[in-house]
Amino acid sequence: MGILTSDKIKEYFLKSSDDKLIVTPILDPDTQLGLTTIDLRLGPKFKVDLRTREPVIDLNDERPIETFFDHTYRNFGERFLLYPNQLVLASTFEYVKLPKDLFGLLITRSSWNRLGINLTSIVQPGYAGVLTLELMNKSSNPIALYVGLRLVQLCLFTVEGTNSDQYITQSISKYVAHSEPKTSNISEDKDIEILNNKFRNTIRH
Amino acid sequence: MLTSELSYLNGLINDLYDFEEELKRLSLKVYPSPVLKQFITKELIPIVLNIRDIFIKDKAKLDEDPHYNISAKTKAAEIIWSSGYLQHFAWAISESNIKSYPLEIMSFFKDLIHELDTSNFEILAVPSHEINFSFSEVWLPLKDYLEKNIGLKSNNETLLIKLTFPHTHRHNLFLSCIYAHEIGHYFDRRNDFWGDIFTKVIKDRFILKKFKPILRTSSDVDNDAIRIVILQKVLGSWIREAIADCFAVCLLGPAYVYSTMEFNIFSSGRQQFHNNLLMNIYSLTHPPNHLRNNFQVKLLKELGLFRVLNNRLKNEITEYNDQINKSASYYRDSETRLDLDDTLYLVENKEFYDVIEELWKSTLTPIKSRVKSFLKNNVMTPKQVEEALRLAEERIKLAVPPNEYEGKAASVPAILNAGWFARLQYRADMEKVLNNIKGEKADYNFLENLNSLIRYALYASQVHKRWQE
Amino acid sequence: MVMSILNMREDYQINQPLGFNTHILLEALQKMKNHEGLDELEAATMKYTVDFLSVVISFCEGENKRYMAGMSGPEAFSLFVRTLAESFTLEGVKQQAEDFKNLLDTLNQCGSISDQEWNKLNKWIHSLMDIEYQWSSAERFSRWRL
């Protein structure tokens, strides 16, 4: 597994159909394509976490996680204030589709890290959609973000091994062509069912 | 309490105090548009105060002299208040919802208004629980009305365009091509195309004589003036529909035709479902579907947008056109459907229908020429259809949004058409790429995925275009 | 569009307000008859009424002029026809509009018209009042509560 340089990234852009890497639209290729990264911009839609009357996110509750968030949007170039310790789900402006042999690592650009916004997230091979950004301001001051600013960078790695097809299937069935930030789908996690059936509901004293 | 002029006036004054309070509350709520806030504080509240002052002055006179005759200005102000015009205006502002706004498609239409009409406007997006789309300017008629009826003037020339759309279908871009029809109505109203075309048609008196008797009244009235009143209502409405259809076909080409087909299948299908009868009946406000569809398809061909489609896509249109023409039941005999007054009834029959159809058809050529010259280079081109075909095949089919074409932002008409082309041709291919197209929700999920891709593409392409400008 | 396809209600409501107020018009005429001066709104109302009739006359001559935002020549014509006591030919409608316009002009310039002419004008304005009242009572703007 090695990190892709800009030359390799460009090669992937030119491949055909399923093997092709897609990052669209890249508004300013000269500044967005770095030596080993692609800078991605902040998209217009936001999901802001809410304090609610039943404030517990519990996988065993039927309440959808979506209800813990309020939706809003800003136009391109418009300001969005990120308050300290507030969780906001945003997304990249760009739509990304990885071929089955690439794996992505998404991290905040260092200039934003130093202001107190840092996120790291992985992008599975075969993923198609905008990339959800879990924004959290760890400084003590609100930070003004502007839609369209380059906020994160995507590093790409080649995947080694032979079972990548299965990996893609699982990944795509979970994340399908999203065009806006996606809240957690942790409630679809099968582990909770196993835990409930095998342990929680049959506690052995 | 006595029913009297004084008690009625008191009631009106109290209503206006209530309304003022409501408006003040609303002005705090209309986030995030400063324009709407200003409309309330600088326009609506002063109007309410002005009307209330008119009432209060007469109330004082009535208090002094119970035989005082209510002034003409108070009566005029009462008509304004009772019509609900003001309240409806405020209601539209209060219902406008920025979160449910069909943002992506509306940007296209905003640009169009900006280019062809004015840049001084604000959109009031009002979600509806009905399947109802409409597009109308609400401020200028109210402003004009207030000035002419109670002398209240305003210098505010900002257009407030009320957009009504079905909340549940706000992201259904396959249905949203209907906005192109509605914006056609908007441009028509702003420019009075239909009034000009109707007036020209009516100049030919000979054809007027062809429908008689059209009225049945206690005394026999059979004259051109009454015929024109009927035609203004029926033919006038039909012309407006043709103008709106013409706008929509010129703007969005095949995508609009597919959208109307889908809706018509839904409404005809419902009739078939309940009555086991496929009907294609006209109404006094709309031509029958087969006439409209024939007009749309003919226009599509004239613009060169049909010949560039592949056979699969052409067949979809021609098969529907055949079916709707076969199902036609063109007129119905009826005597009382258009109630003009207590004394006048329209007798609808084949003669009447034939005249309306003939007159309507005679308006189609001037309609096309007026609309095309108004839209200038916004008329869709065969090249854009070709662009759409490639976007569907090279991007949507692979679950990639159709926002870019040959390194540039794709055009909105091409994106919407690409969505339709993919829907009609590439379902099997997309099933292989997107794993959620299976089970009982397969069809629903397929459309959701397509909608998501097109929605994204619409937004991204418009940003991309502005970036490149 | 969608609803209007489904919606088969085809009543003929009056869906446009007149471009002037009939009560103000009547008061203005009364003042002129009494040789009293008109205020700004009354003078303007006289003008709006004449404009309305001019749009109707133009339409009868085959020319569409817009009367106000939301009312074109054919619509003004239809409203006018509905205020007439008898049914007329197109030429007859035009003649009526011209007659009313001339009466208003005469009254404006000389301050007097014959009783017969006054009654005719008065009757017409009362028909207009009916139209205006119907328009304001139609509950067209039903969802008004905030």
PDB file of N, CA and C in Angstrom, chain C residues 3-5 8 17 26 36 40 43 46 63 68 70 76 80-81 87-88 95 100 116 121 129 136:
ATOM      1  N   MET C   3     -52.319  20.622 -10.258  1.00  0.00           N
ATOM      2  CA  MET C   3     -53.639  20.658  -9.641  1.00  0.00           C
ATOM      3  C   MET C   3     -54.690  21.123 -10.629  1.00  0.00           C
ATOM      4  N   SER C   4     -54.290  22.056 -11.480  1.00  0.00           N
ATOM      5  CA  SER C   4     -55.315  22.579 -12.353  1.00  0.00           C
ATOM      6  C   SER C   4     -55.741  21.550 -13.397  1.00  0.00           C
ATOM      7  N   ILE C   5     -54.912  20.579 -13.655  1.00  0.00           N
ATOM      8  CA  ILE C   5     -55.345  19.496 -14.541  1.00  0.00           C
ATOM      9  C   ILE C   5     -56.367  18.638 -13.809  1.00  0.00           C
ATOM     10  N   MET C   8     -61.316  20.080 -11.625  1.00  0.00           N
ATOM     11  CA  MET C   8     -62.291  20.321 -12.675  1.00  0.00           C
ATOM     12  C   MET C   8     -63.313  21.410 -12.295  1.00  0.00           C
ATOM     13  N   PRO C  17     -59.435  42.516  -9.200  1.00  0.00           N
ATOM     14  CA  PRO C  17     -60.066  43.713  -8.658  1.00  0.00           C
ATOM     15  C   PRO C  17     -60.156  44.760  -9.767  1.00  0.00           C
ATOM     16  N   LEU C  26     -67.945  57.453  -7.287  1.00  0.00           N
ATOM     17  CA  LEU C  26     -69.281  58.031  -7.132  1.00  0.00           C
ATOM     18  C   LEU C  26     -69.217  59.350  -6.352  1.00  0.00           C
ATOM     19  N   GLU C  36     -67.827  71.015  -6.585  1.00  0.00           N
ATOM     20  CA  GLU C  36     -66.838  71.041  -5.498  1.00  0.00           C
ATOM     21  C   GLU C  36     -65.515  70.516  -6.059  1.00  0.00           C
ATOM     22  N   GLU C  40     -56.918  64.495  -4.254  1.00  0.00           N
ATOM     23  CA  GLU C  40     -55.971  63.814  -5.161  1.00  0.00           C
ATOM     24  C   GLU C  40     -56.475  62.430  -5.587  1.00  0.00           C
ATOM     25  N   ALA C  43     -59.491  62.664  -7.978  1.00  0.00           N
ATOM     26  CA  ALA C  43     -59.064  63.063  -9.333  1.00  0.00           C
ATOM     27  C   ALA C  43     -58.391  61.879 -10.034  1.00  0.00           C
ATOM     28  N   MET C  46     -60.925  59.310 -11.224  1.00  0.00           N
ATOM     29  CA  MET C  46     -61.542  59.696 -12.502  1.00  0.00           C
ATOM     30  C   MET C  46     -60.649  59.253 -13.667  1.00  0.00           C
ATOM     31  N   GLU C  63     -56.952  46.124 -30.465  1.00  0.00           N
ATOM     32  CA  GLU C  63     -55.627  46.390 -29.897  1.00  0.00           C
ATOM     33  C   GLU C  63     -55.626  46.061 -28.412  1.00  0.00           C
ATOM     34  N   MET C  68     -53.679  47.343 -15.915  1.00  0.00           N
ATOM     35  CA  MET C  68     -52.882  47.407 -14.686  1.00  0.00           C
ATOM     36  C   MET C  68     -52.203  46.056 -14.518  1.00  0.00           C
ATOM     37  N   GLY C  70     -51.683  42.622 -13.997  1.00  0.00           N
ATOM     38  CA  GLY C  70     -52.635  41.523 -13.859  1.00  0.00           C
ATOM     39  C   GLY C  70     -53.941  41.724 -14.594  1.00  0.00           C
ATOM     40  N   ALA C  76     -60.314  43.339 -19.173  1.00  0.00           N
ATOM     41  CA  ALA C  76     -61.043  44.586 -18.909  1.00  0.00           C
ATOM     42  C   ALA C  76     -62.356  44.569 -19.699  1.00  0.00           C
ATOM     43  N   PHE C  80     -66.142  44.741 -18.216  1.00  0.00           N
ATOM     44  CA  PHE C  80     -67.032  45.822 -18.646  1.00  0.00           C
ATOM     45  C   PHE C  80     -68.358  45.254 -19.159  1.00  0.00           C
ATOM     46  N   VAL C  81     -68.263  44.204 -19.982  1.00  0.00           N
ATOM     47  CA  VAL C  81     -69.495  43.611 -20.545  1.00  0.00           C
ATOM     48  C   VAL C  81     -70.426  43.162 -19.425  1.00  0.00           C
ATOM     49  N   SER C  87     -77.351  43.110 -23.489  1.00  0.00           N
ATOM     50  CA  SER C  87     -76.250  42.508 -24.242  1.00  0.00           C
ATOM     51  C   SER C  87     -76.094  43.278 -25.550  1.00  0.00           C
ATOM     52  N   PHE C  88     -74.860  43.403 -25.952  1.00  0.00           N
ATOM     53  CA  PHE C  88     -74.571  44.227 -27.120  1.00  0.00           C
ATOM     54  C   PHE C  88     -73.696  43.480 -28.118  1.00  0.00           C
ATOM     55  N   GLN C  95     -69.398  51.386 -28.232  1.00  0.00           N
ATOM     56  CA  GLN C  95     -70.191  52.617 -28.161  1.00  0.00           C
ATOM     57  C   GLN C  95     -70.511  52.970 -26.702  1.00  0.00           C
ATOM     58  N   PHE C 100     -69.740  56.331 -21.908  1.00  0.00           N
ATOM     59  CA  PHE C 100     -69.381  56.555 -20.490  1.00  0.00           C
ATOM     60  C   PHE C 100     -68.145  57.451 -20.381  1.00  0.00           C
ATOM     61  N   GLN C 116     -80.798  62.446 -17.220  1.00  0.00           N
ATOM     62  CA  GLN C 116     -80.852  61.127 -17.880  1.00  0.00           C
ATOM     63  C   GLN C 116     -79.443  60.519 -17.964  1.00  0.00           C
ATOM     64  N   LEU C 121     -75.107  56.913 -15.912  1.00  0.00           N
ATOM     65  CA  LEU C 121     -73.775  56.752 -15.319  1.00  0.00           C
ATOM     66  C   LEU C 121     -73.862  56.112 -13.930  1.00  0.00           C
ATOM     67  N   MET C 129     -70.043  48.381  -8.753  1.00  0.00           N
ATOM     68  CA  MET C 129     -69.970  48.113  -7.309  1.00  0.00           C
ATOM     69  C   MET C 129     -70.273  46.651  -7.012  1.00  0.00           C
ATOM     70  N   SER C 136     -64.458  41.107  -3.684  1.00  0.00           N
ATOM     71  CA  SER C 136     -63.926  41.144  -2.316  1.00  0.00           C
ATOM     72  C   SER C 136     -64.577  40.093  -1.418  1.00  0.00           C
TER      73      SER C 136
END
